[in-house]
Tab-separated table of C-alpha atoms and ligand atoms in Angstrom:
chain	number	residue	atom	x	y	z
A	266	MET	CA	0.560	13.029	39.473
A	267	GLU	CA	-2.828	15.022	39.447
A	268	ARG	CA	-6.009	12.766	38.311
A	269	ASN	CA	-6.429	14.785	34.565
A	270	ASP	CA	-2.298	13.699	33.731
A	271	PHE	CA	-3.229	10.420	34.682
A	272	ILE	CA	-6.244	10.282	32.666
A	273	LYS	CA	-4.209	11.399	29.373
A	274	SER	CA	-0.809	8.887	29.762
A	275	LEU	CA	-3.367	6.617	30.015
A	276	GLY	CA	-5.219	7.533	26.823
A	277	LEU	CA	-1.826	8.009	25.157
A	278	GLY	CA	-0.819	5.134	26.390
A	279	ILE	CA	-3.451	3.335	25.125
A	280	ALA	CA	-3.424	5.202	21.505
A	281	LEU	CA	-0.058	3.088	21.470
A	282	VAL	CA	-0.715	-0.319	21.847
A	283	CYS	CA	-3.423	0.615	19.505
A	284	THR	CA	-1.622	2.133	16.610
A	285	GLY	CA	1.539	-0.783	17.332
A	286	SER	CA	-0.994	-3.284	16.757
A	287	CYS	CA	-2.952	-1.933	13.637
A	288	LEU	CA	0.507	-1.555	12.521
A	289	SER	CA	1.557	-4.598	12.844
A	290	SER	CA	-1.349	-5.873	11.142
A	291	CYS	CA	-0.964	-4.621	8.360
A	292	GLY	CA	2.915	-4.942	8.225
A	293	SER	CA	2.252	-8.884	7.534
A	294	LYS	CA	2.976	-10.388	4.212
A	295	GLY	CA	1.945	-13.510	5.235
A	296	SER	CA	-0.346	-14.517	2.748
A	297	ASP	CA	0.811	-11.700	0.564
A	298	PRO	CA	2.802	-12.611	-2.638
A	299	GLN	CA	5.698	-11.877	-3.914
A	300	PRO	CA	5.838	-9.677	-6.267
A	301	ASP	CA	9.455	-8.773	-6.013
A	302	ASN	CA	9.547	-13.046	-7.755
A	303	PRO	CA	7.424	-12.944	-9.732
A	304	GLY	CA	9.554	-16.256	-11.491
A	305	GLY	CA	8.425	-17.848	-8.823
A	306	GLY	CA	11.018	-19.323	-6.693
A	307	GLY	CA	9.639	-19.770	-3.239
A	308	PRO	CA	11.009	-17.745	-0.141
A	309	SER	CA	14.458	-17.586	0.635
A	310	THR	CA	17.049	-19.601	2.329
A	311	GLY	CA	16.007	-18.409	6.266
A	312	THR	CA	12.792	-18.310	6.239
A	313	THR	CA	11.032	-19.584	8.423
A	314	ALA	CA	6.717	-20.415	9.459
A	315	SER	CA	4.668	-21.565	12.273
A	316	ILE	CA	1.087	-23.029	13.180
A	317	ASN	CA	-0.395	-23.218	16.206
A	318	LEU	CA	-2.213	-26.609	15.402
A	319	ASN	CA	-4.440	-26.276	18.191
A	320	ASN	CA	-6.803	-24.475	16.765
A	321	GLN	CA	-5.397	-24.287	12.607
A	322	LEU	CA	-4.809	-26.893	9.773
A	323	LEU	CA	-7.391	-28.619	12.478
A	324	THR	CA	-8.737	-31.361	9.349
A	325	VAL	CA	-7.568	-33.008	6.296
A	326	GLY	CA	-7.785	-30.647	3.777
A	327	ALA	CA	-6.949	-27.674	4.833
A	328	SER	CA	-4.466	-25.250	4.661
A	329	LEU	CA	-3.027	-21.915	5.162
A	330	THR	CA	-0.742	-19.345	3.259
A	331	ILE	CA	2.082	-18.566	5.839
A	332	ASN	CA	5.923	-16.607	4.417
A	333	GLY	CA	5.545	-17.782	0.760
A	334	ILE	CA	5.256	-21.422	2.117
A	335	LEU	CA	1.513	-23.635	1.678
A	336	PHE	CA	1.230	-26.444	4.491
A	337	ILE	CA	-1.440	-28.580	3.694
A	338	ARG	CA	-3.093	-31.245	6.332
A	339	THR	CA	-2.808	-35.120	4.409
A	340	ALA	CA	-4.016	-36.903	7.378
A	341	THR	CA	-5.135	-36.223	10.965
A	342	GLY	CA	-2.451	-36.631	13.624
A	343	ASN	CA	0.131	-33.746	14.326
A	344	ASN	CA	3.003	-35.862	13.311
A	345	ALA	CA	5.361	-33.877	10.922
A	346	THR	CA	3.783	-36.930	8.124
A	347	SER	CA	0.769	-35.653	8.763
A	348	PHE	CA	1.440	-32.422	6.543
A	349	ALA	CA	2.767	-31.169	3.060
A	350	ALA	CA	4.163	-28.395	2.571
A	351	THR	CA	5.209	-25.933	-0.378
A	352	GLN	CA	5.941	-23.295	-2.565
A	353	ALA	CA	3.011	-20.957	-2.636
A	354	VAL	CA	4.092	-18.741	-5.557
A	355	CYS	CA	4.277	-20.746	-8.402
A	356	PRO	CA	6.697	-21.591	-10.321
A	357	HIS	CA	5.767	-20.863	-13.713
A	358	GLN	CA	5.912	-16.530	-13.442
A	359	GLY	CA	4.589	-16.481	-9.594
A	360	GLY	CA	1.244	-16.783	-9.181
A	361	ALA	CA	-0.684	-17.455	-6.239
A	362	LEU	CA	-0.973	-20.792	-5.236
A	363	ASN	CA	-4.537	-22.563	-3.772
A	364	TRP	CA	-4.749	-25.727	-1.868
A	365	ILE	CA	-8.867	-27.116	-4.120
A	366	GLN	CA	-9.213	-30.773	-1.606
A	367	ALA	CA	-12.308	-31.312	-3.680
A	368	ASN	CA	-9.910	-32.068	-6.466
A	369	ASN	CA	-6.371	-33.055	-3.889
A	370	TYR	CA	-4.153	-30.646	-6.311
A	371	ILE	CA	-2.998	-27.451	-6.249
A	372	GLN	CA	-3.606	-24.948	-8.470
A	373	CYS	CA	-2.295	-21.799	-9.695
A	374	THR	CA	-4.422	-18.780	-9.931
A	375	LEU	CA	-3.153	-17.411	-12.468
A	376	HIS	CA	-2.558	-19.991	-14.918
A	377	ALA	CA	-3.727	-22.755	-14.009
A	378	SER	CA	-1.628	-25.422	-13.162
A	379	LYS	CA	-1.514	-28.104	-11.141
A	380	TYR	CA	0.916	-29.976	-8.746
A	381	THR	CA	0.619	-32.603	-6.316
A	382	PRO	CA	1.189	-32.294	-2.831
A	383	ALA	CA	4.345	-33.527	-3.041
A	384	GLY	CA	5.784	-30.783	-6.129
A	385	ALA	CA	5.358	-33.010	-9.013
A	386	ILE	CA	3.219	-31.129	-12.041
A	387	LEU	CA	0.054	-32.137	-12.954
A	388	ALA	CA	-1.288	-30.009	-15.720
A	389	GLN	CA	0.441	-27.471	-16.991
A	390	PRO	CA	-0.087	-22.985	-17.152
A	391	ASN	CA	-3.039	-22.519	-20.201
A	392	ASP	CA	-0.936	-19.304	-21.714
A	393	GLY	CA	0.648	-22.671	-23.754
A	394	GLY	CA	4.082	-21.807	-21.079
A	395	THR	CA	5.782	-24.532	-18.754
A	396	THR	CA	6.244	-25.011	-15.743
A	397	SER	CA	8.655	-26.587	-13.597
A	398	ALA	CA	8.373	-28.593	-10.697
A	399	LEU	CA	7.561	-26.853	-6.543
A	400	LYS	CA	9.858	-26.862	-3.705
A	401	VAL	CA	8.808	-28.269	-1.538
A	402	TYR	CA	9.938	-28.145	1.516
A	403	THR	CA	9.779	-30.798	5.285
A	404	PRO	CA	7.498	-30.165	8.111
A	405	THR	CA	8.261	-30.621	12.153
A	406	VAL	CA	5.781	-30.699	14.733
A	407	THR	CA	7.473	-29.439	18.498
A	408	GLY	CA	4.222	-30.282	20.980
A	409	ASN	CA	1.320	-28.741	18.774
A	410	THR	CA	3.785	-25.918	16.845
A	411	LEU	CA	4.049	-26.911	12.832
A	412	SER	CA	6.994	-25.425	11.652
A	413	VAL	CA	9.896	-25.229	8.737
A	414	THR	CA	12.768	-23.442	8.019
A	415	VAL	CA	13.740	-23.466	4.124
B	156	LIG	S1	1.840	-17.945	-12.866
B	156	LIG	FE1	1.578	-20.500	-12.342
B	156	LIG	S2	0.867	-20.806	-14.148
B	156	LIG	FE2	1.440	-18.903	-14.620
């Protein structure tokens, strides 16, 4: 192979690697709302999400949404009981749910309904509507990996 041919093939390889990583990043739906599920039914059966506890959810009160699942660290230690996991989309009308550590509740960004980390309703939506309890999931810890399978 001539030097020029080698350099051209090297350039093409780098371009393919860059394109692939960009497309996989853009295609991630980890924190996307679920517009096709406006009723907020939660992720579909079989959905899985995993978190590397070496560098994520390190402190009590930290939260993270992956694949429609809201993870909250509720205690120290890397035990399953140190975490809560709920659906990340509101059952009322599909608003995104956020963990509000300062107030110790989950709150909807759309109509401000509030829930405990165990999924119980603390406040109904502020539009006069009615929500329902959140689906909660049982996390498992294997080594330093926190996982949920719906
Ligand atoms: S969508 Fe969450 S309270 Fe309405």
